[in-house]
mmCIF file of C-alpha atoms in Angstrom:
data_model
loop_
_atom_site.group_PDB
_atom_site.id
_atom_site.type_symbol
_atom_site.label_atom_id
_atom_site.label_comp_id
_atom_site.label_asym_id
_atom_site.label_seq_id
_atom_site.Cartn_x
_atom_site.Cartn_y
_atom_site.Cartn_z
ATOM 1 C CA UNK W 166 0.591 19.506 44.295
ATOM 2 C CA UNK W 167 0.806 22.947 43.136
ATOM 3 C CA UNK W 168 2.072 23.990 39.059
ATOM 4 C CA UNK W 169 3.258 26.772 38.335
ATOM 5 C CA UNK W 170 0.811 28.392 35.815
ATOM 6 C CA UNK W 171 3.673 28.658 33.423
ATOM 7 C CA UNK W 172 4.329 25.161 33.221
ATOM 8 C CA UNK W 173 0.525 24.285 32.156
ATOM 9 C CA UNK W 174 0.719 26.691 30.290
ATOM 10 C CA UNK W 175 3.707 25.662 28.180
ATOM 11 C CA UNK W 176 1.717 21.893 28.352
ATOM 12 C CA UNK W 177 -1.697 23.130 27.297
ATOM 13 C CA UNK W 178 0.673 24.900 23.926
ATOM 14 C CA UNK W 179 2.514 21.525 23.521
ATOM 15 C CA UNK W 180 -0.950 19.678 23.328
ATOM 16 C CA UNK W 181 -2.511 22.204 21.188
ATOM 17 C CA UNK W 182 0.738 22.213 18.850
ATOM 18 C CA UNK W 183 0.038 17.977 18.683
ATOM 19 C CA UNK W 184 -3.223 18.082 18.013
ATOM 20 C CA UNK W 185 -3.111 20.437 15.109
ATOM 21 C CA UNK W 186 0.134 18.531 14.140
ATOM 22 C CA UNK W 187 -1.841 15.081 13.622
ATOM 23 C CA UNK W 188 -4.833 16.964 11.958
ATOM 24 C CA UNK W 189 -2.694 18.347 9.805
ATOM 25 C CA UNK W 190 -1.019 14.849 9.505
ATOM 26 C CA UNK W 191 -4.154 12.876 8.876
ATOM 27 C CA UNK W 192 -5.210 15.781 5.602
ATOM 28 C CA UNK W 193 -1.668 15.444 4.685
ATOM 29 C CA UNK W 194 -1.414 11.540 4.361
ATOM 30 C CA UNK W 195 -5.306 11.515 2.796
ATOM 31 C CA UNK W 196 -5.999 12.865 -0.160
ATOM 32 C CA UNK W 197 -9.221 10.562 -1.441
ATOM 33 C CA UNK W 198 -10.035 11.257 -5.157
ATOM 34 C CA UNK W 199 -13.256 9.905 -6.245
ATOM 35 C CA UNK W 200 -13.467 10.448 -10.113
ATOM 36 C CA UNK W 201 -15.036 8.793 -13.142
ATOM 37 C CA UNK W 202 -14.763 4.959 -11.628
ATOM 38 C CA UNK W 203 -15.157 3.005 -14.977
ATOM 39 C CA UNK W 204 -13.335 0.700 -17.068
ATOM 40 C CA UNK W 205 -12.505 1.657 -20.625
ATOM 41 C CA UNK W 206 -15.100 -0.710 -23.285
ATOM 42 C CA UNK W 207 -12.156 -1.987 -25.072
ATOM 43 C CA UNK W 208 -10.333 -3.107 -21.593
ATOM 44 C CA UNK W 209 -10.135 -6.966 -21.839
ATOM 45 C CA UNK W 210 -10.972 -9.281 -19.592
ATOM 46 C CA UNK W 211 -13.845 -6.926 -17.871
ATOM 47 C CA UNK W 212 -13.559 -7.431 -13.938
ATOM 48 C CA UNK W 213 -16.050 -8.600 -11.536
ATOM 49 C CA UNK W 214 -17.652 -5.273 -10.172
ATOM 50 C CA UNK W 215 -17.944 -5.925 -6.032
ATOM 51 C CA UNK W 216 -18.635 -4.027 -3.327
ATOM 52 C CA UNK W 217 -17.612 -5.062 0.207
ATOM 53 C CA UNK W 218 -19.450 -4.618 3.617
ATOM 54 C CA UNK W 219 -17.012 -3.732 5.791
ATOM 55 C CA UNK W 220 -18.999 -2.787 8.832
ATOM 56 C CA UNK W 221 -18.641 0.467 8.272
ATOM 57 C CA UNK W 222 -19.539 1.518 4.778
ATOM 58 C CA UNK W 223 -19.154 -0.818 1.789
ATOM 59 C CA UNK W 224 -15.607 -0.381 -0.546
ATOM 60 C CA UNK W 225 -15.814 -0.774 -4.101
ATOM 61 C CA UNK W 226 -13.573 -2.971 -6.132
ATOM 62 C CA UNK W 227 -12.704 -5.080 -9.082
ATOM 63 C CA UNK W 228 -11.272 -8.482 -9.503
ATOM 64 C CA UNK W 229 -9.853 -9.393 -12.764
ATOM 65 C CA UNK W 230 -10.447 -13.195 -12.900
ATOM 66 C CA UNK W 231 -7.586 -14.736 -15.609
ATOM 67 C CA UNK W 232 -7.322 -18.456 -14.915
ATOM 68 C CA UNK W 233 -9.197 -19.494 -11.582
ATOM 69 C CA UNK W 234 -5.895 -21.855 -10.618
ATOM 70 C CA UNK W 235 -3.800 -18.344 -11.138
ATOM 71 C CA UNK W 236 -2.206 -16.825 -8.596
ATOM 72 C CA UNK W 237 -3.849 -13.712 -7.274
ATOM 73 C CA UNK W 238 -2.480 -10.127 -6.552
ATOM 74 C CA UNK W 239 -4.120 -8.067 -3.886
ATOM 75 C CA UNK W 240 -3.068 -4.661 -5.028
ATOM 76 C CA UNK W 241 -3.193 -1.758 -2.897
ATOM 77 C CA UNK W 242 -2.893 1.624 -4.307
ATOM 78 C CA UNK W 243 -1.593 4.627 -2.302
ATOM 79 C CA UNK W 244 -2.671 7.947 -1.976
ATOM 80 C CA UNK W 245 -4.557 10.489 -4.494
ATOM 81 C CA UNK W 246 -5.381 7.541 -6.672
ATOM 82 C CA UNK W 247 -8.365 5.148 -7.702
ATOM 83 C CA UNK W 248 -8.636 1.917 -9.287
ATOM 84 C CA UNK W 249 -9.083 3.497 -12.102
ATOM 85 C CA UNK W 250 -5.738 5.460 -12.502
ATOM 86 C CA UNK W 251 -3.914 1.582 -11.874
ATOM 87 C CA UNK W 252 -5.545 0.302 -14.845
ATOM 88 C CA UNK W 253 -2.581 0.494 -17.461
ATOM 89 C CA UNK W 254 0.076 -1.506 -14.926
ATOM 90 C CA UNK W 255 -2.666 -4.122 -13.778
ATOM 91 C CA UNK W 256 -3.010 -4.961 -17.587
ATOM 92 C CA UNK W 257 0.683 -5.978 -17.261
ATOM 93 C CA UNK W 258 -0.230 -8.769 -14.360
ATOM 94 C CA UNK W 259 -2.918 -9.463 -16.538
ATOM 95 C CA UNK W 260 -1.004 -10.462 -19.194
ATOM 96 C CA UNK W 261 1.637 -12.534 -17.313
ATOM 97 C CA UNK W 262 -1.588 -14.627 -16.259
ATOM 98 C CA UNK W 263 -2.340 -13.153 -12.833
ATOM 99 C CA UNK W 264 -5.445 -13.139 -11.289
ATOM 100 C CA UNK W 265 -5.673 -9.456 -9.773
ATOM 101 C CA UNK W 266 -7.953 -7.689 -7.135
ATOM 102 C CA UNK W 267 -7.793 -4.227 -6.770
ATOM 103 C CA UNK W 268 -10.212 -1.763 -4.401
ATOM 104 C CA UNK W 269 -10.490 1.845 -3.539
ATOM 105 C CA UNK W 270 -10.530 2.491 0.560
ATOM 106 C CA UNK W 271 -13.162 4.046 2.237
ATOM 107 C CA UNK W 272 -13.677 7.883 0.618
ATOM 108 C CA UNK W 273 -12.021 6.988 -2.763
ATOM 109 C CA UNK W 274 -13.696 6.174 -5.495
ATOM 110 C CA UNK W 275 -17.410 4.584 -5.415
ATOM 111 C CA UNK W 276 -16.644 3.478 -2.150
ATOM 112 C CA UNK W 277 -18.380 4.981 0.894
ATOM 113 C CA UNK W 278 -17.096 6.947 4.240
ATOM 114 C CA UNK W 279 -14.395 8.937 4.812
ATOM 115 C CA UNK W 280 -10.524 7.934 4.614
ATOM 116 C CA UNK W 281 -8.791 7.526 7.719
ATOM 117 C CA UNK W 282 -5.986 5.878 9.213
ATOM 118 C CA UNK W 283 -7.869 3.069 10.650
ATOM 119 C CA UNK W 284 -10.158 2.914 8.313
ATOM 120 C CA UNK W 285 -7.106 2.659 5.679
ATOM 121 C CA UNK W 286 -5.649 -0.003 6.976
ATOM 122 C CA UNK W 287 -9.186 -2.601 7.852
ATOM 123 C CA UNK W 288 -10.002 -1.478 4.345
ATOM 124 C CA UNK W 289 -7.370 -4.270 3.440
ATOM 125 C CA UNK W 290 -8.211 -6.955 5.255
ATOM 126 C CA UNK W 291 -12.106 -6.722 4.030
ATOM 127 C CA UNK W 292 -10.622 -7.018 0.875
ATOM 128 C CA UNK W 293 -8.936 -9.928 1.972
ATOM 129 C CA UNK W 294 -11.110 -11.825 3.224
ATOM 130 C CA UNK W 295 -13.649 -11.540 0.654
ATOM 131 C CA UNK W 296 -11.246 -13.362 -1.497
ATOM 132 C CA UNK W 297 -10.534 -15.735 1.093
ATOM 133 C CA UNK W 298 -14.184 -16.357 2.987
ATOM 134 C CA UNK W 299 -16.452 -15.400 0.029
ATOM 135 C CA UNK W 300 -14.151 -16.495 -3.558
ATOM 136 C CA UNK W 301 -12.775 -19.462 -1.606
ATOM 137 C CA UNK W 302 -9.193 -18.196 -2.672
ATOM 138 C CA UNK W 303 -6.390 -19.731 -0.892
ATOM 139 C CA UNK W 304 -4.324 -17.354 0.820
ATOM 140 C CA UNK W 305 -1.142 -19.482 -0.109
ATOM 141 C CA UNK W 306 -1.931 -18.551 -3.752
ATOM 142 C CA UNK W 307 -2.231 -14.439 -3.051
ATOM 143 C CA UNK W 308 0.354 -11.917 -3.147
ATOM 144 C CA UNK W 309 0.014 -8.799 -1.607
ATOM 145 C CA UNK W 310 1.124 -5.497 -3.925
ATOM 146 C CA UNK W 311 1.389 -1.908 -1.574
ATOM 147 C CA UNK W 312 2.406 0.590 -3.040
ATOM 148 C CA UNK W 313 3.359 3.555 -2.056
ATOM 149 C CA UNK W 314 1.264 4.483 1.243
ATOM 150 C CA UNK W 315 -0.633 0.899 0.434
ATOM 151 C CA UNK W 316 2.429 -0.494 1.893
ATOM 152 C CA UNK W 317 1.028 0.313 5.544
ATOM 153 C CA UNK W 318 -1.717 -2.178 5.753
ATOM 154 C CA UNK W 319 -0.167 -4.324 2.772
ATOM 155 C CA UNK W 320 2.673 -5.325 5.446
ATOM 156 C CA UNK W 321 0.434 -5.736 8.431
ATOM 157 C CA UNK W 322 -1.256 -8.121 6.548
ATOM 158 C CA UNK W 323 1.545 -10.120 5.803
ATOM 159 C CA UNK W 324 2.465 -10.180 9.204
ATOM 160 C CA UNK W 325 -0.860 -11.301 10.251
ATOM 161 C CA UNK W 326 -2.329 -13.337 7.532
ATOM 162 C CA UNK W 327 -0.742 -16.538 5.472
ATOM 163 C CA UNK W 328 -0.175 -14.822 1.918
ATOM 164 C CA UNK W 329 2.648 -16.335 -0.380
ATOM 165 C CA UNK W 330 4.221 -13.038 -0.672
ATOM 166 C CA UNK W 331 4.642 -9.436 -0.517
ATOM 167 C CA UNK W 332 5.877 -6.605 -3.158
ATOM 168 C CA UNK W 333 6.661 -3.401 -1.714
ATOM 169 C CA UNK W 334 6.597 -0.266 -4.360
ATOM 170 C CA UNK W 335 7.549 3.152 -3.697
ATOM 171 C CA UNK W 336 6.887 2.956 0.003
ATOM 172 C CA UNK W 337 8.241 4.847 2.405
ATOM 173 C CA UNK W 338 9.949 4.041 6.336
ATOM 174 C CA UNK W 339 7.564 5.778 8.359
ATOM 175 C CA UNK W 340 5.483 8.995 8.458
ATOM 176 C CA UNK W 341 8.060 10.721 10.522
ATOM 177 C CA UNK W 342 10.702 10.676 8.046
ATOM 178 C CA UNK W 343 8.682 11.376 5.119
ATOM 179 C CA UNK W 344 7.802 14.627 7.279
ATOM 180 C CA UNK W 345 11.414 15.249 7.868
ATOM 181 C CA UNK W 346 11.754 15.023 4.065
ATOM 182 C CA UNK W 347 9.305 17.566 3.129
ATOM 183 C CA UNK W 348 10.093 19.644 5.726
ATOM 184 C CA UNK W 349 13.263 19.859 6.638
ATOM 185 C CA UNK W 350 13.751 23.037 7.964
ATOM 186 C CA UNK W 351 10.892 22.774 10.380
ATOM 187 C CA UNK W 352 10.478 19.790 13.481
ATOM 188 C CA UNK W 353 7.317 18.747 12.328
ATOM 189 C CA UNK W 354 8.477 15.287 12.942
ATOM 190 C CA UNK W 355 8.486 15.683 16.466
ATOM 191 C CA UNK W 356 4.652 16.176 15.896
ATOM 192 C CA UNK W 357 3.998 13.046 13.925
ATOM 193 C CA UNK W 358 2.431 10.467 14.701
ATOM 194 C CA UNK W 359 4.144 6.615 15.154
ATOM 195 C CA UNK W 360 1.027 4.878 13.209
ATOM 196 C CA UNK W 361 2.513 3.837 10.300
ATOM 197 C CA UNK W 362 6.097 2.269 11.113
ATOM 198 C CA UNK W 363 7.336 0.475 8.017
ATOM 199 C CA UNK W 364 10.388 0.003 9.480
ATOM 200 C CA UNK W 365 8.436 -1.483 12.493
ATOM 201 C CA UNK W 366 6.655 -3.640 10.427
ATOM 202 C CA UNK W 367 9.407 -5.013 7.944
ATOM 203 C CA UNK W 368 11.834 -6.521 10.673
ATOM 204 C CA UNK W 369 9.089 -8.876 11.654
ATOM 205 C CA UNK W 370 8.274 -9.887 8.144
ATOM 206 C CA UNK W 371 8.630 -13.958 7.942
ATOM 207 C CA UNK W 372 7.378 -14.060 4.186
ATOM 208 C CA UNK W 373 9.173 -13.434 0.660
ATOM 209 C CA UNK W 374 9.724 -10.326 -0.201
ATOM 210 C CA UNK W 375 10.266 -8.046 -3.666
ATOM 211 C CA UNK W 376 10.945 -3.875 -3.014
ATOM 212 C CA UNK W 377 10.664 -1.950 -6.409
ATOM 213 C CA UNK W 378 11.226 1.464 -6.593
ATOM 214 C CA UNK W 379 12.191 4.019 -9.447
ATOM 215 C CA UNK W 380 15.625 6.488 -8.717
ATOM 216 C CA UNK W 381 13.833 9.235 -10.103
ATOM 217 C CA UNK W 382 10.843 8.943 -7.330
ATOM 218 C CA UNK W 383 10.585 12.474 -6.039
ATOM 219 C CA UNK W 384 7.508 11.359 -3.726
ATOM 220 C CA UNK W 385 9.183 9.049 -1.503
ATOM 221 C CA UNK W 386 13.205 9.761 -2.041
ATOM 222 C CA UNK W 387 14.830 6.442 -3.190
ATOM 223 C CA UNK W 388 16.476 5.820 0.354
ATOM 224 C CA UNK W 389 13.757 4.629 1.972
ATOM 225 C CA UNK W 390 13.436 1.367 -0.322
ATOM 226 C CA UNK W 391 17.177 0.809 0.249
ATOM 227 C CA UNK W 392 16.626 1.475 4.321
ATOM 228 C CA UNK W 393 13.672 -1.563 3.844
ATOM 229 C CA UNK W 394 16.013 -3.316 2.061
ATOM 230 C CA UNK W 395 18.736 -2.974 4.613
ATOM 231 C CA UNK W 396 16.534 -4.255 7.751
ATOM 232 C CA UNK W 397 14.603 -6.747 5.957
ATOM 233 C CA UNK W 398 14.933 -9.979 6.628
ATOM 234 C CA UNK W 399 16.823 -12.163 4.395
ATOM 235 C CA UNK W 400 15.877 -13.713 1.273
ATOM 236 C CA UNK W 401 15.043 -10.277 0.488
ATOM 237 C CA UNK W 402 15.043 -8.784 -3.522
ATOM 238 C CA UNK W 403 15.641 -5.381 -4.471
ATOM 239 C CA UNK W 404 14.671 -3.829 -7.823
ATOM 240 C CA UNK W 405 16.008 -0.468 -8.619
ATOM 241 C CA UNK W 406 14.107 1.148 -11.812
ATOM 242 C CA UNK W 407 16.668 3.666 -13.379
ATOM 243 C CA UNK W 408 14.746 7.069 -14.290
ATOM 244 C CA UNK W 409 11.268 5.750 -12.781
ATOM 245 C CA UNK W 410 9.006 7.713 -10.927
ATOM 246 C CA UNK W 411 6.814 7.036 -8.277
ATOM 247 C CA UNK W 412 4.054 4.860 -10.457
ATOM 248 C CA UNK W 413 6.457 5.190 -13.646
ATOM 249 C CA UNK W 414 7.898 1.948 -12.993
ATOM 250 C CA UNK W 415 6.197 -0.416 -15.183
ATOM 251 C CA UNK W 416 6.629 2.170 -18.344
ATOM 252 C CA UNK W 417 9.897 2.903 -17.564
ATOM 253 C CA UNK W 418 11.144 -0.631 -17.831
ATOM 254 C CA UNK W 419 8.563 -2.963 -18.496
ATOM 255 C CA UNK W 420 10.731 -5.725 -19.154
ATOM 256 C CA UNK W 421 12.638 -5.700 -16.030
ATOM 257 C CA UNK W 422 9.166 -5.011 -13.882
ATOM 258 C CA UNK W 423 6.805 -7.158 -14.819
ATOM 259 C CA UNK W 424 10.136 -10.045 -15.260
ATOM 260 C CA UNK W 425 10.686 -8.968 -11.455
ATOM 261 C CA UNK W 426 7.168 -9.515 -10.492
ATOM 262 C CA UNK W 427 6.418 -12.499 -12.228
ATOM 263 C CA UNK W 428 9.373 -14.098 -11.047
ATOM 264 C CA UNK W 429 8.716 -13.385 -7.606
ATOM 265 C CA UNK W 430 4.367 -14.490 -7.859
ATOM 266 C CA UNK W 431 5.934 -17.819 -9.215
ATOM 267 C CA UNK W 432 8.680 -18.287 -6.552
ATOM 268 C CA UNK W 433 6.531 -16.940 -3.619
ATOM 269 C CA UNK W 434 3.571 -19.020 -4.609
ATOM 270 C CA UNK W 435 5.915 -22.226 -5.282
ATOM 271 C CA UNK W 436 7.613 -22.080 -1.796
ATOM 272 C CA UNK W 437 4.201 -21.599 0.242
ATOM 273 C CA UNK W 438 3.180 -24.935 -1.529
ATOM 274 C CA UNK W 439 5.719 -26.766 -0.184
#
């Protein structure tokens, strides 16, 4: 069948014009920090220092061990951060009596490789089942935090795995729209990739849970927590943080965000027990 040459042409741009689009996607999304990765002397209790084979380079972590028969948060941290930058809001779950495990993915931090979507996302379920396989953790007694862009894999995992709970901070509907966001003027959206579909994601969500956001977030614009919210399925709680940033939350209103969360660790952890 013959083409006109002006058709392949116009198909050979509109591949060239994707390609670049999800290159320029994957350095927008990733932006690994590795840092100082060290915890402060005074910091109280000192974690567990691990690092995880995860068949493709070993991730670095800490788990902050509080009371064995605690609950456990598996925090995932989002983009241009480390464990280390985390440290002052974990010290809040610390203190309500949580057990908390926090890593950096592949090309943050100490740990090895290079970030990547896929990578990204199996990052969290290495972490996951070291706590389950090799600390003999129930998974009925672990609550998984994302926030921001670690509430990709964070609610995969609840989809696929039998956690109490999930918490949702600061995380966006999908890739698409956040490219709409930042560039609306331009359809770099059409360019985008589908990968990481919150909105996907959340409607088949059979677990509790807890969205937090601040209205001051100028990362990921307010709306998309209330969008989660809205297609969610029900029980589903909503925290709005008046004045908080995107990772301002806990210092904002401390009160109201570590009484959200430990509400919701008690309540999640309660009902998977029945």
């Amino acid at each position: 069948m013959w083409i006109p040459p002006t058709v392949l042409g116009a198909g050979l741009m509109l591949a060239v014009l994707i390609a670049l689009g999800r290159r320029h996607e994957a350095r927008s999304i990733f932006q690994p920090s590795r840092g100082d990765i060290r915890v402060p002397g005074d910091y109280h209790p000192k974690p567990q220092d691990l690092f995880i084979d995860t068949g493709n380079g070993a991730i670095h972590g800490w788990f902050f061990a509080v009371n064995r028969d605690a609950p456990t948060i598996l925090y995932i941290h989002g983009n241009a951060d480390t464990i280390v930058q985390r440290l002052p809001v974990i010290k809040g779950y610390i203190g309500l009596g949580l057990n908390v495990f926090i890593y950096d993915p592949h090309g943050y931090g100490k740990s090895e490789g290079t970030a990547g979507k896929s990578n990204f996302v199996s990052d969290a379920f290495a972490a996951y089942r070291h706590l389950t396989e090799q600390m003999r953790i129930p998974p009925g007694r672990i609550v998984v935090l994302g926030q921001s862009l670690g509430g990709v894999p964070a609610l995969r995992m609840a989809n696929s795995e039998p956690v109490a709970g999930l918490i949702l901070e600061g995380t966006f509907t999908s890739i698409r729209q956040m490219a709409r966001d930042r560039y609306p003027l331009l359809p770099l959206w059409l360019l985008a990739s589908g990968d990481f579909d919150n909105e996907r994601e959340i409607r088949r969500l059979k677990i509790p849970l807890l969205i937090i956001n601040g209205t001051a977030d100028s990362t990921v614009a307010p709306y998309h927590s209330q969008r989660l919210f809205d297609i969610a399925p029900k029980p589903c709680e909503y925290i709005r943080i008046e004045g908080a940033g995107h990772t301002t939350m806990f210092e904002t209103a401390p009160d109201i965000y570590y009484g959200a969360i430990a509400r919701f660790v008690q309540s999640a952890v309660a009902r998977r027990a029945r």
